[in-house]
Short mmCIF file of C-alpha atoms in Angstrom, two decimals:
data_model
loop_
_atom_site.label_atom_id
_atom_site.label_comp_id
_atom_site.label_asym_id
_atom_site.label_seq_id
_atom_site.Cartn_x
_atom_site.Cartn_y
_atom_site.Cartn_z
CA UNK A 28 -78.88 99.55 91.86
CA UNK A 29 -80.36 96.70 93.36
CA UNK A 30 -79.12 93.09 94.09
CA UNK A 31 -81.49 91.44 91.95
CA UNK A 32 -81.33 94.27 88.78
CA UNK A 33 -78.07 93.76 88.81
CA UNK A 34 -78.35 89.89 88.34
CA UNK A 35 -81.14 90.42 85.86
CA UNK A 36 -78.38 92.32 84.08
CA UNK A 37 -75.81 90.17 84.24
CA UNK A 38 -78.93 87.71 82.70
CA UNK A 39 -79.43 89.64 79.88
CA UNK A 40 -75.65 90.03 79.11
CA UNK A 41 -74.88 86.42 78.97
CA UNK A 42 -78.23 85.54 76.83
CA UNK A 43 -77.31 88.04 74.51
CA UNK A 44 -74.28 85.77 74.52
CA UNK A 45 -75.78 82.40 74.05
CA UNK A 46 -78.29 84.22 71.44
CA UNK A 47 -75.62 84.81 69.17
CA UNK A 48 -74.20 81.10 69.25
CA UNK A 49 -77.56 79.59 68.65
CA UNK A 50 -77.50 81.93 65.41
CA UNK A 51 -74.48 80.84 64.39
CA UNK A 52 -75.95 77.42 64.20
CA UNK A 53 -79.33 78.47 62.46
CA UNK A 54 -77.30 80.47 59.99
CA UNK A 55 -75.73 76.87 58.45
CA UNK A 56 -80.00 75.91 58.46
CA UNK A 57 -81.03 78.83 56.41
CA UNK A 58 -77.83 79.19 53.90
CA UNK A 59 -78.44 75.70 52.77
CA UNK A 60 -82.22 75.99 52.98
CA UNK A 61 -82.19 79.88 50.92
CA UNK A 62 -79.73 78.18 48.23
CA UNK A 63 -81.38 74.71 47.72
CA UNK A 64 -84.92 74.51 49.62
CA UNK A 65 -83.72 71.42 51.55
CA UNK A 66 -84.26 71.89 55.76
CA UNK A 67 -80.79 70.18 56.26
CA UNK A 68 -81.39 67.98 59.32
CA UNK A 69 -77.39 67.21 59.09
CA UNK A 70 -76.33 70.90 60.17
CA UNK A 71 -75.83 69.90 64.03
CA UNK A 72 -73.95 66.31 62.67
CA UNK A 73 -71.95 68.53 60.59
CA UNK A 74 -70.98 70.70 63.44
CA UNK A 75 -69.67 67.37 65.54
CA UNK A 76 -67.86 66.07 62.65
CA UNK A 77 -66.38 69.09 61.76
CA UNK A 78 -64.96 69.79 65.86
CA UNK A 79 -64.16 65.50 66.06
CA UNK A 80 -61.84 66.13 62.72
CA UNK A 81 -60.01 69.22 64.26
CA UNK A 82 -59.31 67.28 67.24
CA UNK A 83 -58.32 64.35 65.46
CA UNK A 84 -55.75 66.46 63.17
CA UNK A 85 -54.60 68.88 65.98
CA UNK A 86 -53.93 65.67 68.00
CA UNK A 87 -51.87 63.65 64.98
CA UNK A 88 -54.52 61.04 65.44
CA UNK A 89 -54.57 58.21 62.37
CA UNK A 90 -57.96 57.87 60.95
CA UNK A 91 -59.95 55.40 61.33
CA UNK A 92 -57.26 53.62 63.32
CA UNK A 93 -59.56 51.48 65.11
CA UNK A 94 -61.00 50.13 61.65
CA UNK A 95 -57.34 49.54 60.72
CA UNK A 96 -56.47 47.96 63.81
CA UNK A 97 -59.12 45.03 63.61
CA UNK A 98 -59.03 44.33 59.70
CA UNK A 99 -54.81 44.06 59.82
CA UNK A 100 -54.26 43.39 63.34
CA UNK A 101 -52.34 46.56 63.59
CA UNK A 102 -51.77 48.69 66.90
CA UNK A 103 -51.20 52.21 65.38
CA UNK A 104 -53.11 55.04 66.89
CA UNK A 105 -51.23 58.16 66.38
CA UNK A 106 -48.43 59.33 63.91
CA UNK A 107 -46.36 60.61 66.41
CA UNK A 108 -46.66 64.58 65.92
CA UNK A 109 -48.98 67.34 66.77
CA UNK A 110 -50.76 70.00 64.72
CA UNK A 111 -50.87 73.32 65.44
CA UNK A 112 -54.56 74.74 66.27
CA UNK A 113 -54.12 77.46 62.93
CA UNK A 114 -53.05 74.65 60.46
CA UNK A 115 -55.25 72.53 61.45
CA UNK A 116 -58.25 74.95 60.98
CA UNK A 117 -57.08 74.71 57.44
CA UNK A 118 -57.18 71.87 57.11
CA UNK A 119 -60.22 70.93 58.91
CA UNK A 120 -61.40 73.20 56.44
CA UNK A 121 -60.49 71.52 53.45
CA UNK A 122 -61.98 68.25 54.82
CA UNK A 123 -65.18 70.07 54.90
CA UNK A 124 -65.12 71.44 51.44
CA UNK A 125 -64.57 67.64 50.09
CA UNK A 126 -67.51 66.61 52.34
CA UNK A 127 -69.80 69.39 50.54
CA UNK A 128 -68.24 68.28 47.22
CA UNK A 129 -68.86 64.48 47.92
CA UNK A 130 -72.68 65.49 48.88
CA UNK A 131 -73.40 67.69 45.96
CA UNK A 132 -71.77 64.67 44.22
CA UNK A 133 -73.14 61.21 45.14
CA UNK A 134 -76.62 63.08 46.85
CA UNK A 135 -78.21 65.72 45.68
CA UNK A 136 -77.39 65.68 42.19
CA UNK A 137 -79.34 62.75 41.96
CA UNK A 138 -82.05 64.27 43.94
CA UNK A 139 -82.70 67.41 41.57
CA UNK A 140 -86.61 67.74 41.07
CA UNK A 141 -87.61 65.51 43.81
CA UNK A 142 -90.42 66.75 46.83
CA UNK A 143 -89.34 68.56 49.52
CA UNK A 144 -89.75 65.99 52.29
CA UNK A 145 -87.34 63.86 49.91
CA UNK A 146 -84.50 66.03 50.30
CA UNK A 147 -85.17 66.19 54.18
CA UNK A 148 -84.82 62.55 54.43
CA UNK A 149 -81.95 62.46 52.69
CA UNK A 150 -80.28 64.88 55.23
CA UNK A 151 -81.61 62.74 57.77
CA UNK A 152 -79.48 60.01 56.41
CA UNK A 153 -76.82 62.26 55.84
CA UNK A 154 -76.88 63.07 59.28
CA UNK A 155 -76.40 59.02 60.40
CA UNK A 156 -74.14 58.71 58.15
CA UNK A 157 -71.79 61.88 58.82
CA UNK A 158 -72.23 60.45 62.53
CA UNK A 159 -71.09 56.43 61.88
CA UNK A 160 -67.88 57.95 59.93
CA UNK A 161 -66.62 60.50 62.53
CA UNK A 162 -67.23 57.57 65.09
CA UNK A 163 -65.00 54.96 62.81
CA UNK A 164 -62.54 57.92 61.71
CA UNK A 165 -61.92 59.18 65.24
CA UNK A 166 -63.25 57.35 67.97
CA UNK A 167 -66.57 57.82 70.52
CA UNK A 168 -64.71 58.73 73.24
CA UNK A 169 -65.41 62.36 74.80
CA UNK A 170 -62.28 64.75 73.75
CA UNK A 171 -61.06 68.43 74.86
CA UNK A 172 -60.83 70.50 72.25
CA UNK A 173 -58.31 73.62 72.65
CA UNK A 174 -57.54 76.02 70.31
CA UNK A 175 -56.18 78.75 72.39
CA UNK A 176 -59.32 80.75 73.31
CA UNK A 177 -59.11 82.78 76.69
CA UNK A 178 -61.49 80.53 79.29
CA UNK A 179 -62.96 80.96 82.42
CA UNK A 180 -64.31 84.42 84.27
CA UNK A 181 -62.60 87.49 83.36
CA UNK A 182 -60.74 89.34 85.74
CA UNK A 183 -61.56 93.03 86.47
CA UNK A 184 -63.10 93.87 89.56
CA UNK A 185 -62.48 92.17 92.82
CA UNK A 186 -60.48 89.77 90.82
CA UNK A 187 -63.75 87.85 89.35
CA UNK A 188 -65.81 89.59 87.91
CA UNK A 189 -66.89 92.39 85.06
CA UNK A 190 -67.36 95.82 86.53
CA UNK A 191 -69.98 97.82 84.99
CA UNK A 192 -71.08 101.40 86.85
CA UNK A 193 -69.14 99.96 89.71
CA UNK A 194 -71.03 96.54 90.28
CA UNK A 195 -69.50 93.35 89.09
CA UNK A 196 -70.84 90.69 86.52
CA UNK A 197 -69.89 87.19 86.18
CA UNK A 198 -69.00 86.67 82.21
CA UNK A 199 -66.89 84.12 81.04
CA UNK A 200 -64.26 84.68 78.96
CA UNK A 201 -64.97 82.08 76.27
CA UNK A 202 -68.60 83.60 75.92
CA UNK A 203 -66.93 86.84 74.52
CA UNK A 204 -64.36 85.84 72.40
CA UNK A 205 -67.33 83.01 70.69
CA UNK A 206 -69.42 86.19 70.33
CA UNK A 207 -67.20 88.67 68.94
CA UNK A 208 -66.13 85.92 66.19
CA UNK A 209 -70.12 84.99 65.92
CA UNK A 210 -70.63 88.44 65.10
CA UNK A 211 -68.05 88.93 62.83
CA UNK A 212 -68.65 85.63 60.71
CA UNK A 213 -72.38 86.45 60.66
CA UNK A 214 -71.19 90.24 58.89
CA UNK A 215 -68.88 88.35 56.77
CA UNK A 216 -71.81 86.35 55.61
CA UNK A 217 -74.15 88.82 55.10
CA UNK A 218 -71.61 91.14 53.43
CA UNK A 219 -71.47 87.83 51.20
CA UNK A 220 -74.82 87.32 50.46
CA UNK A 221 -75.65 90.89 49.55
CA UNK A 222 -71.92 92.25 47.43
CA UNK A 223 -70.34 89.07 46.27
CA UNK A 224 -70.72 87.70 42.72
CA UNK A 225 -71.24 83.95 44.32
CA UNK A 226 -73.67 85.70 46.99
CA UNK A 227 -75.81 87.38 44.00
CA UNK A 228 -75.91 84.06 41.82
CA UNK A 229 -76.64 81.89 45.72
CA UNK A 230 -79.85 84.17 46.13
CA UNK A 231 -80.56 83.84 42.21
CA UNK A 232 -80.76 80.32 43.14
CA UNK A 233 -82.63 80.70 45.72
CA UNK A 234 -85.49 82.70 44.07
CA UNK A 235 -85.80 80.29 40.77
CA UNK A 236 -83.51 77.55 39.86
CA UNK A 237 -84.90 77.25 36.26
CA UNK A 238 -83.85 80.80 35.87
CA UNK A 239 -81.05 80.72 37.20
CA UNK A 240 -79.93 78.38 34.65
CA UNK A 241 -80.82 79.63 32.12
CA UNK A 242 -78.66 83.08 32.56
CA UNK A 243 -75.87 80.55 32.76
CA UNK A 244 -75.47 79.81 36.45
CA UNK A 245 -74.08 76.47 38.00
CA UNK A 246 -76.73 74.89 39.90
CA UNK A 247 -73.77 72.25 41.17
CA UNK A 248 -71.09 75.25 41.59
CA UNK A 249 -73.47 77.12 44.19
CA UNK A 250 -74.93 73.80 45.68
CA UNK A 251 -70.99 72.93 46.74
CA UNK A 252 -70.13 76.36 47.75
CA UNK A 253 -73.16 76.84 49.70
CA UNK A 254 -72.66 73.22 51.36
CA UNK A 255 -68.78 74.38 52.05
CA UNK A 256 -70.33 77.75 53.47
CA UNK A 257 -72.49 75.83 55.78
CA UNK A 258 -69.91 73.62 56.69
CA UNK A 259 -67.37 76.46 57.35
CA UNK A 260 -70.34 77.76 59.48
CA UNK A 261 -70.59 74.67 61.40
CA UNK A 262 -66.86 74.28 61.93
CA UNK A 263 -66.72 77.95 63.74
CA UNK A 264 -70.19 76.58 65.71
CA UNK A 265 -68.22 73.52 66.76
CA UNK A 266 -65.04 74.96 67.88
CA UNK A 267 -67.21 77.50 70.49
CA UNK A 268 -69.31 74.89 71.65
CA UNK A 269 -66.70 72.28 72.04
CA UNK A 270 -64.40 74.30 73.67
CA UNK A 271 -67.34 75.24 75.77
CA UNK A 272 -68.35 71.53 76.78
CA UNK A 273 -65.97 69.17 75.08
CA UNK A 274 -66.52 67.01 71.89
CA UNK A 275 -68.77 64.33 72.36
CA UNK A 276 -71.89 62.90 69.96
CA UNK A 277 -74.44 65.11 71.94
CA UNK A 278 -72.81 67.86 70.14
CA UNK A 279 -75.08 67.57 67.50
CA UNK A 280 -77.75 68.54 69.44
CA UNK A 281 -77.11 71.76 69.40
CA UNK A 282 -79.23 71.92 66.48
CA UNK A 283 -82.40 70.93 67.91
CA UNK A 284 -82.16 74.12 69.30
CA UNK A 285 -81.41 75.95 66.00
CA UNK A 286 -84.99 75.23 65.19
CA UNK A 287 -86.70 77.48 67.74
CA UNK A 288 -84.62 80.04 66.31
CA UNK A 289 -85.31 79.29 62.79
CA UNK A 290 -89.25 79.24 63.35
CA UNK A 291 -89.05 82.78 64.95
CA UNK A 292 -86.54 84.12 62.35
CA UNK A 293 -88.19 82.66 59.26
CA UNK A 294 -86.18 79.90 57.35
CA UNK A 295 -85.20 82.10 54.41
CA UNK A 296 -83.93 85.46 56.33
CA UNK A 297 -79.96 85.74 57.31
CA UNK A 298 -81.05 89.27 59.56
CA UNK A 299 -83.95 86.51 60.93
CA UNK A 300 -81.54 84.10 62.26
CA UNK A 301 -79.43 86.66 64.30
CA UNK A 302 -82.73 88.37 66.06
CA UNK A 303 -84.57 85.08 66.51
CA UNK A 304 -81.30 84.07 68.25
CA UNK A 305 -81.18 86.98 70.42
CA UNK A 306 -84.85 86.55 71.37
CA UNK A 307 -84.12 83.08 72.12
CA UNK A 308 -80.87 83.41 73.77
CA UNK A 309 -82.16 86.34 75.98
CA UNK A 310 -85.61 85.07 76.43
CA UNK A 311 -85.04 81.25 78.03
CA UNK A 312 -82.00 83.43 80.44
CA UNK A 313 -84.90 86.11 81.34
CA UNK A 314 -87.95 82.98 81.93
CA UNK A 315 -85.47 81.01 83.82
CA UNK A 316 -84.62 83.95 85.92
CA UNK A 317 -88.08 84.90 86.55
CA UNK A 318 -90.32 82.21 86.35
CA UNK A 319 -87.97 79.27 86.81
CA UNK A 320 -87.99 79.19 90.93
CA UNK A 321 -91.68 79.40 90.23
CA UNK A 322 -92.29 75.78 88.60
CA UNK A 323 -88.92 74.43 89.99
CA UNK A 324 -86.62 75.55 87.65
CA UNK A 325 -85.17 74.01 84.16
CA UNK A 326 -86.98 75.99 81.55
CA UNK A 327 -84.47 76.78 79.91
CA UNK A 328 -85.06 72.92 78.22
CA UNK A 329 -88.62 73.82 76.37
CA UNK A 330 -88.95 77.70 76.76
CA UNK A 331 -87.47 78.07 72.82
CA UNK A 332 -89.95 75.70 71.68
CA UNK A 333 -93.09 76.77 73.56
CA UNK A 334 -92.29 80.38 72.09
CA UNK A 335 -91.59 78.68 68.71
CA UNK A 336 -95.16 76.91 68.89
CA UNK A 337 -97.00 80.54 69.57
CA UNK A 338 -95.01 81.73 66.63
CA UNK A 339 -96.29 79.02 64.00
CA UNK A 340 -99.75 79.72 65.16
CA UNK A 341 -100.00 83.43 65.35
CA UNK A 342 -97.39 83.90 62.33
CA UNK A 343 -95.78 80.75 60.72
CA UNK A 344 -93.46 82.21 58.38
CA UNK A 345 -91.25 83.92 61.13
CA UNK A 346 -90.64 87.40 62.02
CA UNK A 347 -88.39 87.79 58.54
CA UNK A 348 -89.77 84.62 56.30
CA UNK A 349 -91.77 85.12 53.17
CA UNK A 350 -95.30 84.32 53.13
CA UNK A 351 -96.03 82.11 50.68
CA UNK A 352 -99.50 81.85 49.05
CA UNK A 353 -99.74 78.94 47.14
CA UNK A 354 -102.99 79.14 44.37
CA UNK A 355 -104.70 75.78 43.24
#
């Protein structure tokens, strides 16, 4: 096997990797977007706020000490004791859940019948908004987030590396714990979707809201669960990439490139999100490797959307999205 298959290998392996991560964050996009028709711009802020709060908690941090601190000429800054990561999962949980209940409550209820690009907006305020609070409760300084996931290369062969058939492969150790849990949460969630009670009456939702109600189903009941869902998802999407690169305000981001992912998937299609993932994740590892020396490297920045733009042209609803014929 040659020097450079082997690498290509190794290429594959690690996109395969990243593909599943940038599902993970598309999956919030398209649970929100199935449930309620709103593209919610706040997934990626949702995903920061949820990893800044963990910290925060794990830490024993005071919220919004710094607020405090100027209005009462206080100097408090931590209570003194730390979290552990499990409990603190919890309960980073439970902020989240109060978060999709205060959204449903003082947003979108209000918002009910209103056009599409309406809603959008109002994510995009959401997402400014989700952004100034974790920045008052915890602070903008860069933090380490640490939760007990195994980091850095594994150790098999030669004491660095992966051995497969006898030749060795650089693959870190974070990248296959985040994908093993990816994969799991994204089973759990389509197990959901397809067998649960809440799943059925979600897609109900999804398909006609009008009738939905009228076999007795709680447009605000789903709206909360599916905005605790999505906020469970980006809570999992935080820890991995945090972990990965610490928590800082370009963690949000990450969902810019959710959106290359979502255009190839199709916005309404769970199975869409994991394989336009894949293609992505696997696809801007392969270019890079191939083509990047070529043009002097870096395309791993605008492969996903150059790919995304030949998709909306040749077949804008995605490889999984309905097409929708609209009559007039």
């Amino acid at each position: 096997m040659s020097d450079q298959l082997i690498y290509a290998t190794e290429v594959i392996l690690n996109g395969l990797m990243a593909g599943v991560l940038y599902a993970l964050v598309a999956l919030g996009f398209v649970l929100i977007y199935k449930a309620s028709g709103i593209f919610n711009y706040a997934q990626g802020v949702m995903a920061l706020f949820a990893a800044m709060t963990l910290v925060g908690i794990m830490n024993g941090q005071v919220p919004f000490a710094h607020l405090i601190n100027a209005i009462f000429g206080a100097h408090i800054t931590h209570f003194g004791w730390n979290v552990p990561a499990l409990l603190a999962i919890l309960m980073t949980m439970a902020v989240m859940v109060l978060m999709a209940w205060c959204v449903q409550h003082f947003v979108m209820r209000h918002l009910v019948g209103q056009e599409p690009i309406i809603l959008f907006m109002a994510t995009i305020g959401l997402a400014y908004f989700l952004e100034g609070v974790a920045d008052l409760m915890w602070g903008s300084e860069i933090k380490t987030l640490d939760v007990g996931l195994p980091q850095g290369l594994n150790v098999w062969i030669d004491d660095t590396t992966y051995g497969i058939f006898g030749y060795g492969f650089f693959i870190d150790n974070l990248d296959i714990v985040a994908t093993v849990i990816a994969a799991i949460l994204v089973a759990a969630l389509v197990a959901f979707s397809q067998y649960t009670k809440q799943g059925r009456a979600m897609r109900a939702v999804a398909d006609d809201h009008q009738a939905a109600l009228s076999v007795g189903i709680s447009l605000s009941f789903i709206w909360v669960l599916v905005w605790s869902v999505a906020g469970f998802v980006a809570l999992v999407a935080g820890i991995m990439w945090g972990t990965k690169s610490g928590v800082q305000f370009s963690l949000s981001l990450i969902a810019l490139k959710a959106l290359p992912v979502l255009m190839l998937g199709g916005f309404t299609s769970i199975p869409g999100a994991i394989v336009g993932g894949l293609i992505i994740g696997v696809g801007e590892k392969l270019f890079e490797f191939a083509i990047g020396p070529l043009v002097g490297g870096a395309t791993e920045n605008w492969f996903a959307y150059v790919l995304a733009l030949i998709f909306l042209v040749f077949r804008p609803q995605g490889l999984f999205g309905e097409k929708i014929i609209e009559r007039v």
